Amino acid sequence: QVQLVESGGGLVQPGGSLRLSCAASGFTLSIYVMSWYRQAPGKERELVASIGSAGGSTNYADSVTGRFTISRDNAKNTIYLQMNSLKPEDTAVYYCNAPHFFFSWGQGTQVTVSS
């Protein structure tokens, strides 16, 4: 049984912040590179950010660099995405997964940035 559960999304004004969580069960999160993805209506899923298994290496899409921060708490089997200075173009459903293995996708969490 492998499960990924995203949470923390919501409606926020431009310039606001949200903190997303991805709780994993059924596998040991600590040995995997983990990533956040997002998919906007009518668009393909895109990679947003990645973090190494030990949390020491991170990588971000150009569109979010400087605004988003990915982190992980392996003891809690959870990864996070701190999103600051949100823009309307950040509106999407956000998902997490292990990019080298791709477990079943969770339901995602909706982020809507609008005034």
C-alpha atoms as a PDB file:
ATOM      1  CA  GLN A   1       0.000   0.000   0.000  1.00  0.00           C
ATOM      2  CA  VAL A   2       1.521   3.270  -1.199  1.00  0.00           C
ATOM      3  CA  GLN A   3      -0.279   6.522  -0.627  1.00  0.00           C
ATOM      4  CA  LEU A   4       0.551  10.167  -1.167  1.00  0.00           C
ATOM      5  CA  VAL A   5      -1.752  12.746   0.368  1.00  0.00           C
ATOM      6  CA  GLU A   6      -1.330  16.408  -0.483  1.00  0.00           C
ATOM      7  CA  SER A   7      -2.837  19.144   1.646  1.00  0.00           C
ATOM      8  CA  GLY A   8      -2.556  22.823   2.460  1.00  0.00           C
ATOM      9  CA  GLY A   9      -3.947  24.389  -0.679  1.00  0.00           C
ATOM     10  CA  GLY A  10      -6.564  27.078  -0.785  1.00  0.00           C
ATOM     11  CA  LEU A  11      -7.514  30.482  -2.095  1.00  0.00           C
ATOM     12  CA  VAL A  12      -4.974  33.236  -1.612  1.00  0.00           C
ATOM     13  CA  GLN A  13      -4.472  36.745  -2.948  1.00  0.00           C
ATOM     14  CA  PRO A  14      -1.525  37.609  -5.176  1.00  0.00           C
ATOM     15  CA  GLY A  15       1.533  38.147  -3.028  1.00  0.00           C
ATOM     16  CA  GLY A  16       0.253  35.807  -0.365  1.00  0.00           C
ATOM     17  CA  SER A  17       1.713  32.574   0.942  1.00  0.00           C
ATOM     18  CA  LEU A  18       0.725  28.959   1.388  1.00  0.00           C
ATOM     19  CA  ARG A  19       2.475  25.930   2.815  1.00  0.00           C
ATOM     20  CA  LEU A  20       1.701  22.604   1.172  1.00  0.00           C
ATOM     21  CA  SER A  21       2.297  19.222   2.754  1.00  0.00           C
ATOM     22  CA  CYS A  22       2.679  15.791   1.212  1.00  0.00           C
ATOM     23  CA  ALA A  23       2.323  12.911   3.622  1.00  0.00           C
ATOM     24  CA  ALA A  24       3.531   9.524   2.413  1.00  0.00           C
ATOM     25  CA  SER A  25       2.638   6.079   3.633  1.00  0.00           C
ATOM     26  CA  GLY A  26       3.494   2.580   2.479  1.00  0.00           C
ATOM     27  CA  PHE A  27       7.103   3.391   1.641  1.00  0.00           C
ATOM     28  CA  THR A  28      10.121   4.929   3.279  1.00  0.00           C
ATOM     29  CA  LEU A  29      10.241   8.490   2.065  1.00  0.00           C
ATOM     30  CA  SER A  30      13.804   9.088   3.209  1.00  0.00           C
ATOM     31  CA  ILE A  31      15.435   7.044   0.443  1.00  0.00           C
ATOM     32  CA  TYR A  32      13.715   8.830  -2.426  1.00  0.00           C
ATOM     33  CA  VAL A  33      14.220  12.052  -4.270  1.00  0.00           C
ATOM     34  CA  MET A  34      10.859  13.768  -3.987  1.00  0.00           C
ATOM     35  CA  SER A  35       9.250  16.401  -6.144  1.00  0.00           C
ATOM     36  CA  TRP A  36       6.304  18.733  -6.329  1.00  0.00           C
ATOM     37  CA  TYR A  37       4.376  19.022  -9.576  1.00  0.00           C
ATOM     38  CA  ARG A  38       1.464  21.144 -10.644  1.00  0.00           C
ATOM     39  CA  GLN A  39      -1.173  21.037 -13.319  1.00  0.00           C
ATOM     40  CA  ALA A  40      -3.264  23.998 -14.364  1.00  0.00           C
ATOM     41  CA  PRO A  41      -6.549  23.611 -16.262  1.00  0.00           C
ATOM     42  CA  GLY A  42      -5.859  22.723 -19.878  1.00  0.00           C
ATOM     43  CA  LYS A  43      -2.135  22.409 -19.233  1.00  0.00           C
ATOM     44  CA  GLU A  44       0.244  19.502 -18.860  1.00  0.00           C
ATOM     45  CA  ARG A  45       1.655  18.561 -15.494  1.00  0.00           C
ATOM     46  CA  GLU A  46       4.925  20.366 -14.821  1.00  0.00           C
ATOM     47  CA  LEU A  47       7.760  19.873 -12.379  1.00  0.00           C
ATOM     48  CA  VAL A  48       7.925  22.598  -9.752  1.00  0.00           C
ATOM     49  CA  ALA A  49      10.633  21.564  -7.299  1.00  0.00           C
ATOM     50  CA  SER A  50      12.713  18.576  -6.223  1.00  0.00           C
ATOM     51  CA  ILE A  51      14.652  17.653  -3.126  1.00  0.00           C
ATOM     52  CA  GLY A  52      17.314  15.025  -2.535  1.00  0.00           C
ATOM     53  CA  SER A  53      16.746  12.116  -0.206  1.00  0.00           C
ATOM     54  CA  ALA A  54      18.701  13.722   2.613  1.00  0.00           C
ATOM     55  CA  GLY A  55      17.319  17.178   1.947  1.00  0.00           C
ATOM     56  CA  GLY A  56      20.653  18.688   0.988  1.00  0.00           C
ATOM     57  CA  SER A  57      19.964  19.257  -2.690  1.00  0.00           C
ATOM     58  CA  THR A  58      17.076  21.212  -4.131  1.00  0.00           C
ATOM     59  CA  ASN A  59      16.059  22.264  -7.600  1.00  0.00           C
ATOM     60  CA  TYR A  60      13.336  24.601  -8.796  1.00  0.00           C
ATOM     61  CA  ALA A  61      11.569  25.494 -11.976  1.00  0.00           C
ATOM     62  CA  ASP A  62      12.587  28.912 -13.264  1.00  0.00           C
ATOM     63  CA  SER A  63       9.068  30.173 -12.724  1.00  0.00           C
ATOM     64  CA  VAL A  64       9.203  29.602  -8.954  1.00  0.00           C
ATOM     65  CA  THR A  65      12.871  30.099  -8.106  1.00  0.00           C
ATOM     66  CA  GLY A  66      13.251  32.553  -5.251  1.00  0.00           C
ATOM     67  CA  ARG A  67       9.620  32.267  -4.237  1.00  0.00           C
ATOM     68  CA  PHE A  68       9.111  28.591  -3.386  1.00  0.00           C
ATOM     69  CA  THR A  69      11.054  26.405  -0.977  1.00  0.00           C
ATOM     70  CA  ILE A  70      10.872  22.628  -0.870  1.00  0.00           C
ATOM     71  CA  SER A  71      11.801  20.815   2.316  1.00  0.00           C
ATOM     72  CA  ARG A  72      11.370  17.430   3.910  1.00  0.00           C
ATOM     73  CA  ASP A  73      10.986  15.872   7.313  1.00  0.00           C
ATOM     74  CA  ASN A  74      11.938  12.256   6.878  1.00  0.00           C
ATOM     75  CA  ALA A  75      10.998  11.430  10.458  1.00  0.00           C
ATOM     76  CA  LYS A  76       7.435  12.451   9.620  1.00  0.00           C
ATOM     77  CA  ASN A  77       7.551  10.916   6.131  1.00  0.00           C
ATOM     78  CA  THR A  78       6.476  14.274   4.760  1.00  0.00           C
ATOM     79  CA  ILE A  79       7.653  16.864   2.274  1.00  0.00           C
ATOM     80  CA  TYR A  80       6.609  20.488   2.152  1.00  0.00           C
ATOM     81  CA  LEU A  81       6.385  23.326  -0.291  1.00  0.00           C
ATOM     82  CA  GLN A  82       6.491  26.821   1.123  1.00  0.00           C
ATOM     83  CA  MET A  83       5.067  29.168  -1.486  1.00  0.00           C
ATOM     84  CA  ASN A  84       5.599  32.895  -1.097  1.00  0.00           C
ATOM     85  CA  SER A  85       4.846  35.867  -3.324  1.00  0.00           C
ATOM     86  CA  LEU A  86       2.188  33.869  -5.083  1.00  0.00           C
ATOM     87  CA  LYS A  87       1.062  34.891  -8.542  1.00  0.00           C
ATOM     88  CA  PRO A  88      -2.125  34.107 -10.454  1.00  0.00           C
ATOM     89  CA  GLU A  89      -0.104  31.898 -12.778  1.00  0.00           C
ATOM     90  CA  ASP A  90       0.688  29.660  -9.809  1.00  0.00           C
ATOM     91  CA  THR A  91      -2.942  28.566  -9.813  1.00  0.00           C
ATOM     92  CA  ALA A  92      -2.998  24.799 -10.282  1.00  0.00           C
ATOM     93  CA  VAL A  93      -3.512  21.486  -8.587  1.00  0.00           C
ATOM     94  CA  TYR A  94      -0.295  20.560  -6.822  1.00  0.00           C
ATOM     95  CA  TYR A  95       0.922  16.981  -6.515  1.00  0.00           C
ATOM     96  CA  CYS A  96       3.918  15.229  -5.020  1.00  0.00           C
ATOM     97  CA  ASN A  97       5.746  12.134  -6.175  1.00  0.00           C
ATOM     98  CA  ALA A  98       9.080  10.358  -6.451  1.00  0.00           C
ATOM     99  CA  PRO A  99      10.386  11.236  -9.920  1.00  0.00           C
ATOM    100  CA  HIS A 100      12.540   8.134 -10.273  1.00  0.00           C
ATOM    101  CA  PHE A 101       9.708   5.734  -9.448  1.00  0.00           C
ATOM    102  CA  PHE A 102       6.349   7.504  -9.776  1.00  0.00           C
ATOM    103  CA  PHE A 103       4.007   5.971  -7.312  1.00  0.00           C
ATOM    104  CA  SER A 104       0.291   6.345  -7.833  1.00  0.00           C
ATOM    105  CA  TRP A 105      -0.667  10.008  -7.910  1.00  0.00           C
ATOM    106  CA  GLY A 106      -2.592  11.415  -5.004  1.00  0.00           C
ATOM    107  CA  GLN A 107      -5.619  13.650  -5.297  1.00  0.00           C
ATOM    108  CA  GLY A 108      -3.507  16.780  -5.238  1.00  0.00           C
ATOM    109  CA  THR A 109      -4.336  20.021  -3.495  1.00  0.00           C
ATOM    110  CA  GLN A 110      -5.844  23.013  -5.246  1.00  0.00           C
ATOM    111  CA  VAL A 111      -4.033  26.328  -5.098  1.00  0.00           C
ATOM    112  CA  THR A 112      -5.930  29.323  -6.406  1.00  0.00           C
ATOM    113  CA  VAL A 113      -4.265  32.725  -6.533  1.00  0.00           C
ATOM    114  CA  SER A 114      -6.757  35.456  -7.270  1.00  0.00           C
ATOM    115  CA  SER A 115      -7.712  38.925  -6.140  1.00  0.00           C
END
